[in-house]
């Protein structure tokens, strides 16, 4: 056994033992306080996590409900604006019994104006096709007409009007397009 090991196996002096014991207790108390502080902080973070998770779940449910209502009632305003047009058509039909053709025509024009105003209010816009250069994004060519009156690929007749909804194609205009005479 070396001299160093012999010193380590000797019992420490009495004062040294008390000092070491007090230092160990102080260290242990400090570790306990740190542990309690960390447990308190961990509990705060866990509670905050649970509250945040609950808020996210509520937000998700609210967003789902709002989306469902948006789908369900998307046409509510549009349908409400169409009701006077339907009322006008019904009154026109009642008045048409025994009425002059001119009065019926006048009533139909008024109803068409109402319908056009409702459509414009909701972003439905008629595609101006007559005389325009053929645009495959907005026109559907039904036939080609040889003519020297118009340059080739010009819309020379509109069979059915086309419409845009907020600048997006709702229905293409069905048109007849010019082509060079043979």
mmCIF file of C-alpha atoms in Angstrom, residues 4 6 19 26 28 33 44 48 51 55 76 80 88 90 101 103 110 112 132 163 175 181-182:
data_model
loop_
_atom_site.group_PDB
_atom_site.id
_atom_site.type_symbol
_atom_site.label_atom_id
_atom_site.label_comp_id
_atom_site.label_asym_id
_atom_site.label_seq_id
_atom_site.Cartn_x
_atom_site.Cartn_y
_atom_site.Cartn_z
ATOM 1 C CA UNK A 4 -0.920 8.158 -0.305
ATOM 2 C CA UNK A 6 -2.576 4.992 3.741
ATOM 3 C CA UNK A 19 -17.432 21.298 7.944
ATOM 4 C CA UNK A 26 -25.963 23.573 2.055
ATOM 5 C CA UNK A 28 -28.312 19.693 -0.888
ATOM 6 C CA UNK A 33 -34.421 24.859 -4.102
ATOM 7 C CA UNK A 44 -46.119 26.743 -15.541
ATOM 8 C CA UNK A 48 -49.299 27.243 -20.724
ATOM 9 C CA UNK A 51 -54.024 26.448 -22.558
ATOM 10 C CA UNK A 55 -57.027 27.726 -27.754
ATOM 11 C CA UNK A 76 -77.607 34.262 -49.506
ATOM 12 C CA UNK A 80 -81.982 37.825 -51.775
ATOM 13 C CA UNK A 88 -91.433 41.203 -61.089
ATOM 14 C CA UNK A 90 -94.681 36.880 -61.456
ATOM 15 C CA UNK A 101 -97.974 43.291 -76.258
ATOM 16 C CA UNK A 103 -97.041 46.645 -72.014
ATOM 17 C CA UNK A 110 -87.828 46.471 -66.724
ATOM 18 C CA UNK A 112 -84.251 42.427 -67.510
ATOM 19 C CA UNK A 132 -63.624 41.567 -81.108
ATOM 20 C CA UNK A 163 -70.155 36.007 -68.906
ATOM 21 C CA UNK A 175 -69.509 32.904 -81.600
ATOM 22 C CA UNK A 181 -62.451 34.245 -98.364
ATOM 23 C CA UNK A 182 -61.306 31.365 -100.565
#
